[in-house]
């Protein structure tokens, strides 16, 4: 069965990439129009639709999705969304299912150019691009980003693992970026979320893609910023990792 599934994944992956690539090219133009005609709000609306379309592209591979949130989140308060990281498809899942909270992402600076739609959104959508090898750039950029989130009651999305997990098993969380966000957005609510099975999409690399996968996104119980940073970070990591299924 596994061999048949992998064999089937080759033609399906070709079709998927045709749809995926076309979506990025089309929405690159639509984002530009959204910015020119509707400013930040217009751009955000286009990006929301783009993320839905990117998720729909995965249906070609037989991928399905589940979203679970038993914890109502405030609309008028900044959020720091902390997630494990398994593949690039974590991002459209978070963007779409939590779109109400205007999620903004921390991304490596290399992604800020050269990728249709994605690079445009990173540069124009209120996200922050950091050079992970250059603290003189990354620390001030993260500090400014934290203040921006706090001032506008937006959501900052951070993947403390940094590099994506290749087998679903969580890596140790790096605390620096999260500590900077907490310091600069002290009134924010921490929202741990757990993503499962996203890594199976790229278990063979970028080609062929995995097929027949059920991806899940689950919101864990939010945490107020009222503890010592080390205790807080440990609690966040525990809530996320305990719900990871490998």
PDB file of N, CA and C in Angstrom, residues 24 28 31 43 50 107-125 127 129:
ATOM      1  N   UNK A  24       0.246  31.198  -6.821  1.00  0.00           N
ATOM      2  CA  UNK A  24       1.209  32.199  -6.361  1.00  0.00           C
ATOM      3  C   UNK A  24       1.386  33.316  -7.384  1.00  0.00           C
ATOM      4  N   UNK A  28       0.085  37.161  -6.754  1.00  0.00           N
ATOM      5  CA  UNK A  28       1.102  38.205  -6.703  1.00  0.00           C
ATOM      6  C   UNK A  28       0.538  39.490  -7.315  1.00  0.00           C
ATOM      7  N   UNK A  31      -2.381  40.828  -5.094  1.00  0.00           N
ATOM      8  CA  UNK A  31      -1.890  41.526  -3.891  1.00  0.00           C
ATOM      9  C   UNK A  31      -1.477  42.947  -4.227  1.00  0.00           C
ATOM     10  N   UNK A  43      -5.142  44.548   1.079  1.00  0.00           N
ATOM     11  CA  UNK A  43      -4.105  43.533   0.921  1.00  0.00           C
ATOM     12  C   UNK A  43      -4.391  42.329   1.798  1.00  0.00           C
ATOM     13  N   UNK A  50      -5.934  34.051  -0.745  1.00  0.00           N
ATOM     14  CA  UNK A  50      -4.800  33.291  -1.273  1.00  0.00           C
ATOM     15  C   UNK A  50      -4.485  32.084  -0.402  1.00  0.00           C
ATOM     16  N   UNK A 107       9.945  35.852   9.684  1.00  0.00           N
ATOM     17  CA  UNK A 107      10.512  35.039   8.611  1.00  0.00           C
ATOM     18  C   UNK A 107      11.980  35.373   8.396  1.00  0.00           C
ATOM     19  N   UNK A 108      12.714  34.414   7.863  1.00  0.00           N
ATOM     20  CA  UNK A 108      14.120  34.692   7.550  1.00  0.00           C
ATOM     21  C   UNK A 108      14.197  35.636   6.355  1.00  0.00           C
ATOM     22  N   UNK A 109      15.184  36.466   6.369  1.00  0.00           N
ATOM     23  CA  UNK A 109      15.289  37.583   5.430  1.00  0.00           C
ATOM     24  C   UNK A 109      15.401  37.111   3.978  1.00  0.00           C
ATOM     25  N   UNK A 110      15.923  35.900   3.775  1.00  0.00           N
ATOM     26  CA  UNK A 110      16.109  35.385   2.416  1.00  0.00           C
ATOM     27  C   UNK A 110      14.787  35.214   1.667  1.00  0.00           C
ATOM     28  N   UNK A 111      13.689  35.031   2.403  1.00  0.00           N
ATOM     29  CA  UNK A 111      12.391  34.812   1.764  1.00  0.00           C
ATOM     30  C   UNK A 111      11.730  36.109   1.326  1.00  0.00           C
ATOM     31  N   UNK A 112      12.364  37.223   1.606  1.00  0.00           N
ATOM     32  CA  UNK A 112      11.777  38.521   1.276  1.00  0.00           C
ATOM     33  C   UNK A 112      11.884  38.911  -0.176  1.00  0.00           C
ATOM     34  N   UNK A 113      12.514  38.091  -0.998  1.00  0.00           N
ATOM     35  CA  UNK A 113      12.590  38.399  -2.428  1.00  0.00           C
ATOM     36  C   UNK A 113      12.679  37.098  -3.236  1.00  0.00           C
ATOM     37  N   UNK A 114      12.159  37.180  -4.465  1.00  0.00           N
ATOM     38  CA  UNK A 114      12.333  36.084  -5.406  1.00  0.00           C
ATOM     39  C   UNK A 114      11.231  35.053  -5.461  1.00  0.00           C
ATOM     40  N   UNK A 115      10.250  35.093  -4.531  1.00  0.00           N
ATOM     41  CA  UNK A 115       9.187  34.094  -4.523  1.00  0.00           C
ATOM     42  C   UNK A 115       7.861  34.801  -4.781  1.00  0.00           C
ATOM     43  N   UNK A 116       7.198  34.504  -5.899  1.00  0.00           N
ATOM     44  CA  UNK A 116       5.932  35.179  -6.193  1.00  0.00           C
ATOM     45  C   UNK A 116       4.957  35.071  -5.027  1.00  0.00           C
ATOM     46  N   UNK A 117       4.239  36.121  -4.761  1.00  0.00           N
ATOM     47  CA  UNK A 117       3.219  36.218  -3.708  1.00  0.00           C
ATOM     48  C   UNK A 117       3.807  36.179  -2.306  1.00  0.00           C
ATOM     49  N   UNK A 118       4.601  35.166  -2.019  1.00  0.00           N
ATOM     50  CA  UNK A 118       5.125  34.980  -0.668  1.00  0.00           C
ATOM     51  C   UNK A 118       6.033  36.142  -0.278  1.00  0.00           C
ATOM     52  N   UNK A 119       6.997  36.467  -1.131  1.00  0.00           N
ATOM     53  CA  UNK A 119       7.916  37.566  -0.838  1.00  0.00           C
ATOM     54  C   UNK A 119       7.174  38.897  -0.765  1.00  0.00           C
ATOM     55  N   UNK A 120       6.208  39.092  -1.655  1.00  0.00           N
ATOM     56  CA  UNK A 120       5.425  40.337  -1.645  1.00  0.00           C
ATOM     57  C   UNK A 120       4.675  40.471  -0.327  1.00  0.00           C
ATOM     58  N   UNK A 121       4.041  39.394   0.106  1.00  0.00           N
ATOM     59  CA  UNK A 121       3.288  39.432   1.353  1.00  0.00           C
ATOM     60  C   UNK A 121       4.197  39.686   2.548  1.00  0.00           C
ATOM     61  N   UNK A 122       5.359  39.053   2.570  1.00  0.00           N
ATOM     62  CA  UNK A 122       6.286  39.253   3.685  1.00  0.00           C
ATOM     63  C   UNK A 122       6.742  40.706   3.773  1.00  0.00           C
ATOM     64  N   UNK A 123       6.906  41.351   2.638  1.00  0.00           N
ATOM     65  CA  UNK A 123       7.380  42.737   2.632  1.00  0.00           C
ATOM     66  C   UNK A 123       6.275  43.741   2.892  1.00  0.00           C
ATOM     67  N   UNK A 124       5.046  43.448   2.478  1.00  0.00           N
ATOM     68  CA  UNK A 124       3.970  44.449   2.530  1.00  0.00           C
ATOM     69  C   UNK A 124       2.862  44.117   3.528  1.00  0.00           C
ATOM     70  N   UNK A 125       2.939  42.955   4.176  1.00  0.00           N
ATOM     71  CA  UNK A 125       1.836  42.524   5.022  1.00  0.00           C
ATOM     72  C   UNK A 125       2.038  42.720   6.511  1.00  0.00           C
ATOM     73  N   UNK A 127       4.662  41.827   8.255  1.00  0.00           N
ATOM     74  CA  UNK A 127       5.517  40.786   8.816  1.00  0.00           C
ATOM     75  C   UNK A 127       6.917  41.339   9.070  1.00  0.00           C
ATOM     76  N   UNK A 129      11.127  40.508   8.663  1.00  0.00           N
ATOM     77  CA  UNK A 129      12.193  39.698   8.068  1.00  0.00           C
ATOM     78  C   UNK A 129      13.455  39.863   8.901  1.00  0.00           C
TER      79      UNK A 129
END
